[in-house]
Amino acid sequence: QAQLVESGGGLVQAGGSLRLSCAASGVTFSAYTMAWFRQAPGKERKFVAAISWSAGSTYYAESVKGRFTISRDNAANTVYLQMNNLKPEDTAVYFCAGAPKSSIATMTYAYNYWGQGTQVTVSS
């Protein structure tokens, strides 16, 4: 079965950087649109960024545009989220998600596979 495992979360000060990784197994990774979502305590899971299966297109939530970069390495079955200039409002559990050859989407229902999440905490 498909498995997505996130890593790279942690505690950082505002203005700092983190790089999240999501390693996939059990799927034809290169054929999957991949995305990152995040969920703060008491809040719904929200879209952060997505990258098409061909890596030809990316899309970002306005709140992270210019600070976060999504990328993928199909040979390594891994998608990344480089997060720079982190802000306290970025604090959340970050989830990796995938969908086979899907158009880029910002809603959770569009994604078939999910990781367990990794905590990102940004202190002020």
PDB file of C-alpha atoms in Angstrom:
ATOM      1  CA  GLN A   1       0.000   0.000   0.000  1.00  0.00           C
ATOM      2  CA  ALA A   2       1.026   3.581  -0.521  1.00  0.00           C
ATOM      3  CA  GLN A   3       2.875   5.146   2.378  1.00  0.00           C
ATOM      4  CA  LEU A   4       3.975   8.723   2.878  1.00  0.00           C
ATOM      5  CA  VAL A   5       6.317   9.585   5.732  1.00  0.00           C
ATOM      6  CA  GLU A   6       7.122  13.177   6.635  1.00  0.00           C
ATOM      7  CA  SER A   7      10.242  14.333   8.420  1.00  0.00           C
ATOM      8  CA  GLY A   8      12.139  17.522   9.137  1.00  0.00           C
ATOM      9  CA  GLY A   9       9.784  19.301  11.490  1.00  0.00           C
ATOM     10  CA  GLY A  10      10.939  20.922  14.678  1.00  0.00           C
ATOM     11  CA  LEU A  11      11.117  24.055  16.784  1.00  0.00           C
ATOM     12  CA  VAL A  12      12.595  27.180  15.228  1.00  0.00           C
ATOM     13  CA  GLN A  13      12.649  30.883  15.947  1.00  0.00           C
ATOM     14  CA  ALA A  14      10.751  33.341  13.811  1.00  0.00           C
ATOM     15  CA  GLY A  15      12.756  34.153  10.714  1.00  0.00           C
ATOM     16  CA  GLY A  16      14.379  30.751  10.654  1.00  0.00           C
ATOM     17  CA  SER A  17      14.130  27.969   8.118  1.00  0.00           C
ATOM     18  CA  LEU A  18      13.159  24.330   7.960  1.00  0.00           C
ATOM     19  CA  ARG A  19      13.114  21.791   5.174  1.00  0.00           C
ATOM     20  CA  LEU A  20      10.414  19.156   5.301  1.00  0.00           C
ATOM     21  CA  SER A  21      10.713  15.896   3.418  1.00  0.00           C
ATOM     22  CA  CYS A  22       8.080  13.368   2.445  1.00  0.00           C
ATOM     23  CA  ALA A  23       9.264   9.943   1.387  1.00  0.00           C
ATOM     24  CA  ALA A  24       6.826   7.838  -0.615  1.00  0.00           C
ATOM     25  CA  SER A  25       6.687   4.103  -1.079  1.00  0.00           C
ATOM     26  CA  GLY A  26       4.250   1.700  -2.680  1.00  0.00           C
ATOM     27  CA  VAL A  27       3.219   4.154  -5.394  1.00  0.00           C
ATOM     28  CA  THR A  28       4.350   5.216  -8.827  1.00  0.00           C
ATOM     29  CA  PHE A  29       5.578   8.459  -7.340  1.00  0.00           C
ATOM     30  CA  SER A  30       6.408  10.180 -10.608  1.00  0.00           C
ATOM     31  CA  ALA A  31       2.749   9.924 -11.630  1.00  0.00           C
ATOM     32  CA  TYR A  32       1.453  11.634  -8.487  1.00  0.00           C
ATOM     33  CA  THR A  33       0.574  15.214  -7.875  1.00  0.00           C
ATOM     34  CA  MET A  34       1.942  16.005  -4.437  1.00  0.00           C
ATOM     35  CA  ALA A  35       0.935  18.610  -1.916  1.00  0.00           C
ATOM     36  CA  TRP A  36       1.544  19.919   1.564  1.00  0.00           C
ATOM     37  CA  PHE A  37      -1.220  20.839   3.979  1.00  0.00           C
ATOM     38  CA  ARG A  38      -1.055  22.075   7.534  1.00  0.00           C
ATOM     39  CA  GLN A  39      -3.344  21.962  10.516  1.00  0.00           C
ATOM     40  CA  ALA A  40      -3.114  24.158  13.584  1.00  0.00           C
ATOM     41  CA  PRO A  41      -4.760  23.169  16.878  1.00  0.00           C
ATOM     42  CA  GLY A  42      -8.523  23.532  16.684  1.00  0.00           C
ATOM     43  CA  LYS A  43      -8.381  24.427  12.997  1.00  0.00           C
ATOM     44  CA  GLU A  44      -9.207  22.628   9.775  1.00  0.00           C
ATOM     45  CA  ARG A  45      -6.482  21.257   7.563  1.00  0.00           C
ATOM     46  CA  LYS A  46      -5.411  23.945   5.092  1.00  0.00           C
ATOM     47  CA  PHE A  47      -3.613  23.874   1.776  1.00  0.00           C
ATOM     48  CA  VAL A  48      -0.021  25.062   1.700  1.00  0.00           C
ATOM     49  CA  ALA A  49       1.574  24.087  -1.611  1.00  0.00           C
ATOM     50  CA  ALA A  50       1.304  21.597  -4.461  1.00  0.00           C
ATOM     51  CA  ILE A  51       3.440  20.371  -7.327  1.00  0.00           C
ATOM     52  CA  SER A  52       2.191  18.571 -10.418  1.00  0.00           C
ATOM     53  CA  TRP A  53       3.189  15.025 -11.251  1.00  0.00           C
ATOM     54  CA  SER A  54       5.346  16.317 -14.074  1.00  0.00           C
ATOM     55  CA  ALA A  55       6.837  19.026 -11.819  1.00  0.00           C
ATOM     56  CA  GLY A  56       5.830  21.521 -14.460  1.00  0.00           C
ATOM     57  CA  SER A  57       3.516  23.483 -12.194  1.00  0.00           C
ATOM     58  CA  THR A  58       3.485  24.621  -8.590  1.00  0.00           C
ATOM     59  CA  TYR A  59       0.916  26.476  -6.564  1.00  0.00           C
ATOM     60  CA  TYR A  60       1.091  28.128  -3.165  1.00  0.00           C
ATOM     61  CA  ALA A  61      -1.268  29.506  -0.604  1.00  0.00           C
ATOM     62  CA  GLU A  62      -1.004  33.281  -0.485  1.00  0.00           C
ATOM     63  CA  SER A  63       0.150  33.138   3.116  1.00  0.00           C
ATOM     64  CA  VAL A  64       3.340  31.278   2.188  1.00  0.00           C
ATOM     65  CA  LYS A  65       4.052  32.570  -1.306  1.00  0.00           C
ATOM     66  CA  GLY A  66       7.581  33.863  -1.583  1.00  0.00           C
ATOM     67  CA  ARG A  67       8.671  32.087   1.595  1.00  0.00           C
ATOM     68  CA  PHE A  68       8.009  28.408   0.900  1.00  0.00           C
ATOM     69  CA  THR A  69       9.166  26.315  -2.038  1.00  0.00           C
ATOM     70  CA  ILE A  70       7.836  22.898  -2.965  1.00  0.00           C
ATOM     71  CA  SER A  71       9.987  20.573  -5.029  1.00  0.00           C
ATOM     72  CA  ARG A  72      10.255  16.907  -5.845  1.00  0.00           C
ATOM     73  CA  ASP A  73      12.890  14.345  -6.643  1.00  0.00           C
ATOM     74  CA  ASN A  74      11.146  11.531  -8.460  1.00  0.00           C
ATOM     75  CA  ALA A  75      14.254   9.363  -8.483  1.00  0.00           C
ATOM     76  CA  ALA A  76      14.259   9.534  -4.684  1.00  0.00           C
ATOM     77  CA  ASN A  77      10.465   9.255  -4.352  1.00  0.00           C
ATOM     78  CA  THR A  78      10.556  12.370  -2.229  1.00  0.00           C
ATOM     79  CA  VAL A  79       8.792  15.712  -2.116  1.00  0.00           C
ATOM     80  CA  TYR A  80      10.207  18.644  -0.171  1.00  0.00           C
ATOM     81  CA  LEU A  81       8.952  21.834   1.365  1.00  0.00           C
ATOM     82  CA  GLN A  82      11.619  24.442   1.956  1.00  0.00           C
ATOM     83  CA  MET A  83      10.285  26.945   4.473  1.00  0.00           C
ATOM     84  CA  ASN A  84      12.112  30.233   4.899  1.00  0.00           C
ATOM     85  CA  ASN A  85      11.380  33.296   7.006  1.00  0.00           C
ATOM     86  CA  LEU A  86       9.104  31.291   9.235  1.00  0.00           C
ATOM     87  CA  LYS A  87       6.469  33.091  11.251  1.00  0.00           C
ATOM     88  CA  PRO A  88       4.642  32.043  14.423  1.00  0.00           C
ATOM     89  CA  GLU A  89       1.459  31.677  12.383  1.00  0.00           C
ATOM     90  CA  ASP A  90       3.169  28.902  10.426  1.00  0.00           C
ATOM     91  CA  THR A  91       3.010  26.724  13.529  1.00  0.00           C
ATOM     92  CA  ALA A  92       1.050  23.582  12.670  1.00  0.00           C
ATOM     93  CA  VAL A  93       1.285  19.917  11.900  1.00  0.00           C
ATOM     94  CA  TYR A  94       2.353  19.619   8.285  1.00  0.00           C
ATOM     95  CA  PHE A  95       0.994  16.785   6.168  1.00  0.00           C
ATOM     96  CA  CYS A  96       2.171  15.386   2.866  1.00  0.00           C
ATOM     97  CA  ALA A  97      -0.511  14.256   0.419  1.00  0.00           C
ATOM     98  CA  GLY A  98      -0.637  12.674  -3.016  1.00  0.00           C
ATOM     99  CA  ALA A  99      -3.054  11.941  -5.837  1.00  0.00           C
ATOM    100  CA  PRO A 100      -2.408  10.020  -9.067  1.00  0.00           C
ATOM    101  CA  LYS A 101      -2.050  12.340 -12.068  1.00  0.00           C
ATOM    102  CA  SER A 102      -4.426  14.799 -10.529  1.00  0.00           C
ATOM    103  CA  SER A 103      -4.730  18.428 -11.411  1.00  0.00           C
ATOM    104  CA  ILE A 104      -3.351  20.659  -8.690  1.00  0.00           C
ATOM    105  CA  ALA A 105      -6.025  21.023  -6.042  1.00  0.00           C
ATOM    106  CA  THR A 106      -6.298  22.876  -2.763  1.00  0.00           C
ATOM    107  CA  MET A 107      -8.949  20.740  -1.077  1.00  0.00           C
ATOM    108  CA  THR A 108      -8.183  17.743   1.078  1.00  0.00           C
ATOM    109  CA  TYR A 109     -10.707  15.472  -0.635  1.00  0.00           C
ATOM    110  CA  ALA A 110      -8.721  15.625  -3.867  1.00  0.00           C
ATOM    111  CA  TYR A 111      -5.864  13.660  -2.323  1.00  0.00           C
ATOM    112  CA  ASN A 112      -5.914   9.920  -1.852  1.00  0.00           C
ATOM    113  CA  TYR A 113      -2.837   9.349   0.276  1.00  0.00           C
ATOM    114  CA  TRP A 114      -1.630  11.108   3.395  1.00  0.00           C
ATOM    115  CA  GLY A 115       1.296  10.999   5.714  1.00  0.00           C
ATOM    116  CA  GLN A 116       1.005  11.128   9.490  1.00  0.00           C
ATOM    117  CA  GLY A 117       2.288  14.669   9.772  1.00  0.00           C
ATOM    118  CA  THR A 118       5.282  16.409  11.263  1.00  0.00           C
ATOM    119  CA  GLN A 119       5.111  19.205  13.830  1.00  0.00           C
ATOM    120  CA  VAL A 120       6.482  22.630  12.998  1.00  0.00           C
ATOM    121  CA  THR A 121       6.612  25.132  15.835  1.00  0.00           C
ATOM    122  CA  VAL A 122       7.798  28.691  15.285  1.00  0.00           C
ATOM    123  CA  SER A 123       8.539  30.766  18.347  1.00  0.00           C
ATOM    124  CA  SER A 124       8.595  34.543  18.477  1.00  0.00           C
TER     125      SER A 124
END
